Amino acid sequence: MKAFLLGLALIAADDLAFAEAAATAGYVIEHEAEIAVQQPGPHKGGGETTGYPFFADVPAMDLVFKKRVLHPSSAIGYHEQHKDEIYYVVSGSGELTMNGEKSKVGPGTAILTRTGNAHGLRQTGGEDLVIFIVYRKESQQ
């Protein structure tokens, strides 16, 4: 067991060293299968989602770039936005609530939520709702 744990530690260290070397070289390559995280719907949305936090461990990266898969009956809960945020719908169908108004969204829909607005997104239909999310990180002061 000790040898197994040591092996895992070496693999993790090797992956981290590669990521750091690539970041220093000016690029990072990540594969979604290696970063997938099962999570409840954000902002108390409910249901089960899969998050893919691309480049989350890259130093001095000021953007968040995520893929989120909302599985059937899951949602991103209605919440106030404190910074600009973009959603882009890749596949599936959903219902967006923006400042209390509901609208249907599907592939090719891009949504910009500005500071001070409120929004939520719920998966509808028979297949997963797949979106990309982009926003700036909080400043590290």
Short mmCIF file of C-alpha atoms in Angstrom, two decimals:
data_model
loop_
_atom_site.label_atom_id
_atom_site.label_comp_id
_atom_site.label_asym_id
_atom_site.label_seq_id
_atom_site.Cartn_x
_atom_site.Cartn_y
_atom_site.Cartn_z
CA MET A 1 0.00 0.00 0.00
CA LYS A 2 2.85 2.37 0.85
CA ALA A 3 4.42 1.74 -2.58
CA PHE A 4 1.07 2.43 -4.27
CA LEU A 5 0.65 5.75 -2.43
CA LEU A 6 4.23 6.71 -3.24
CA GLY A 7 3.55 5.93 -6.90
CA LEU A 8 0.45 8.15 -6.89
CA ALA A 9 2.42 10.95 -5.25
CA LEU A 10 5.13 10.69 -7.91
CA ILE A 11 2.58 10.74 -10.72
CA ALA A 12 0.87 13.80 -9.20
CA ALA A 13 4.21 15.57 -8.75
CA ASP A 14 5.17 14.74 -12.34
CA ASP A 15 1.84 16.11 -13.64
CA LEU A 16 2.25 19.27 -11.55
CA ALA A 17 5.83 19.73 -12.77
CA PHE A 18 4.63 19.36 -16.38
CA ALA A 19 1.82 21.89 -15.82
CA GLU A 20 4.23 24.36 -14.22
CA ALA A 21 6.79 23.89 -17.01
CA ALA A 22 4.12 24.37 -19.67
CA ALA A 23 2.77 27.48 -17.92
CA THR A 24 6.29 28.91 -17.82
CA ALA A 25 6.69 28.06 -21.51
CA GLY A 26 3.56 30.08 -22.28
CA TYR A 27 0.96 27.35 -22.70
CA VAL A 28 -1.02 24.75 -20.78
CA ILE A 29 -2.92 21.78 -22.19
CA GLU A 30 -5.62 20.14 -20.10
CA HIS A 31 -7.97 17.25 -20.84
CA GLU A 32 -11.47 17.38 -19.41
CA ALA A 33 -11.44 13.72 -18.38
CA GLU A 34 -8.60 14.52 -15.97
CA ILE A 35 -10.28 17.49 -14.26
CA ALA A 36 -13.97 16.46 -14.12
CA VAL A 37 -15.65 17.03 -10.75
CA GLN A 38 -19.14 15.85 -9.80
CA GLN A 39 -20.90 18.71 -7.99
CA PRO A 40 -24.37 19.74 -6.86
CA GLY A 41 -25.97 22.53 -8.90
CA PRO A 42 -24.12 25.78 -8.08
CA HIS A 43 -25.84 28.54 -6.08
CA LYS A 44 -28.16 25.96 -4.49
CA GLY A 45 -29.56 25.04 -7.90
CA GLY A 46 -30.05 21.39 -7.03
CA GLY A 47 -29.50 18.22 -8.95
CA GLU A 48 -26.14 16.86 -10.10
CA THR A 49 -23.71 18.58 -12.43
CA THR A 50 -20.23 17.88 -13.73
CA GLY A 51 -17.75 20.75 -13.61
CA TYR A 52 -14.57 21.08 -15.64
CA PRO A 53 -12.47 23.91 -14.10
CA PHE A 54 -9.95 24.42 -16.90
CA PHE A 55 -6.67 26.12 -15.88
CA ALA A 56 -7.78 26.54 -12.25
CA ASP A 57 -4.27 25.78 -10.96
CA VAL A 58 -2.36 27.98 -13.40
CA PRO A 59 -0.54 30.76 -11.52
CA ALA A 60 -1.42 34.38 -12.35
CA MET A 61 -4.41 33.32 -14.52
CA ASP A 62 -7.03 36.05 -14.12
CA LEU A 63 -9.83 34.33 -16.03
CA VAL A 64 -12.10 31.46 -15.06
CA PHE A 65 -12.95 29.16 -17.97
CA LYS A 66 -15.30 26.31 -17.05
CA LYS A 67 -17.38 23.74 -18.77
CA ARG A 68 -20.47 22.76 -16.79
CA VAL A 69 -22.79 19.89 -17.64
CA LEU A 70 -26.21 20.18 -16.05
CA HIS A 71 -27.63 16.68 -15.91
CA PRO A 72 -31.43 16.14 -16.07
CA SER A 73 -33.34 18.13 -13.43
CA SER A 74 -30.29 20.13 -12.31
CA ALA A 75 -29.81 23.89 -12.24
CA ILE A 76 -27.60 26.82 -11.44
CA GLY A 77 -29.59 28.61 -8.75
CA TYR A 78 -30.92 32.13 -9.16
CA HIS A 79 -28.32 34.58 -7.82
CA GLU A 80 -27.12 38.17 -8.13
CA GLN A 81 -24.10 38.73 -10.32
CA HIS A 82 -21.14 40.62 -8.84
CA LYS A 83 -19.00 40.76 -12.00
CA ASP A 84 -19.51 40.26 -15.72
CA GLU A 85 -20.07 36.61 -16.61
CA ILE A 86 -20.63 34.84 -19.93
CA TYR A 87 -22.50 31.57 -20.49
CA TYR A 88 -22.35 29.85 -23.88
CA VAL A 89 -24.70 26.93 -24.55
CA VAL A 90 -22.99 24.10 -26.43
CA SER A 91 -25.79 21.52 -26.40
CA GLY A 92 -29.07 20.61 -24.75
CA SER A 93 -31.90 22.89 -23.75
CA GLY A 94 -32.61 25.01 -20.74
CA GLU A 95 -34.63 27.77 -19.17
CA LEU A 96 -32.82 30.97 -18.26
CA THR A 97 -34.29 33.30 -15.66
CA MET A 98 -32.79 36.77 -16.02
CA ASN A 99 -34.03 39.47 -13.62
CA GLY A 100 -37.21 37.46 -13.10
CA GLU A 101 -37.97 36.93 -16.81
CA LYS A 102 -37.81 33.41 -18.24
CA SER A 103 -36.57 32.47 -21.71
CA LYS A 104 -35.56 29.27 -23.48
CA VAL A 105 -31.91 28.70 -24.41
CA GLY A 106 -30.21 26.13 -26.62
CA PRO A 107 -27.09 25.49 -28.70
CA GLY A 108 -25.47 28.68 -29.92
CA THR A 109 -27.02 30.90 -27.25
CA ALA A 110 -24.57 33.30 -25.58
CA ILE A 111 -25.59 35.09 -22.38
CA LEU A 112 -23.78 38.06 -20.84
CA THR A 113 -24.82 38.89 -17.27
CA ARG A 114 -23.57 42.27 -16.07
CA THR A 115 -22.86 43.27 -12.49
CA GLY A 116 -26.02 43.85 -10.44
CA ASN A 117 -28.28 41.59 -12.50
CA ALA A 118 -29.67 38.27 -11.27
CA HIS A 119 -29.90 35.01 -13.17
CA GLY A 120 -30.32 31.26 -12.94
CA LEU A 121 -30.31 28.43 -15.46
CA ARG A 122 -32.14 25.12 -15.37
CA GLN A 123 -31.75 22.06 -17.57
CA THR A 124 -34.86 21.05 -19.51
CA GLY A 125 -35.45 18.37 -22.11
CA GLY A 126 -34.10 14.86 -22.45
CA GLU A 127 -30.36 15.48 -22.68
CA ASP A 128 -27.68 17.19 -20.60
CA LEU A 129 -27.37 20.97 -20.89
CA VAL A 130 -23.70 21.74 -21.64
CA ILE A 131 -22.38 25.28 -21.18
CA PHE A 132 -19.09 27.14 -21.04
CA ILE A 133 -18.70 29.84 -18.39
CA VAL A 134 -16.14 32.67 -18.48
CA TYR A 135 -15.50 35.44 -15.94
CA ARG A 136 -12.61 37.26 -14.26
CA LYS A 137 -11.31 35.95 -10.94
CA GLU A 138 -11.46 38.08 -7.84
CA SER A 139 -8.36 40.26 -7.60
CA GLN A 140 -5.61 38.70 -5.48
CA GLN A 141 -4.60 41.71 -3.37
#
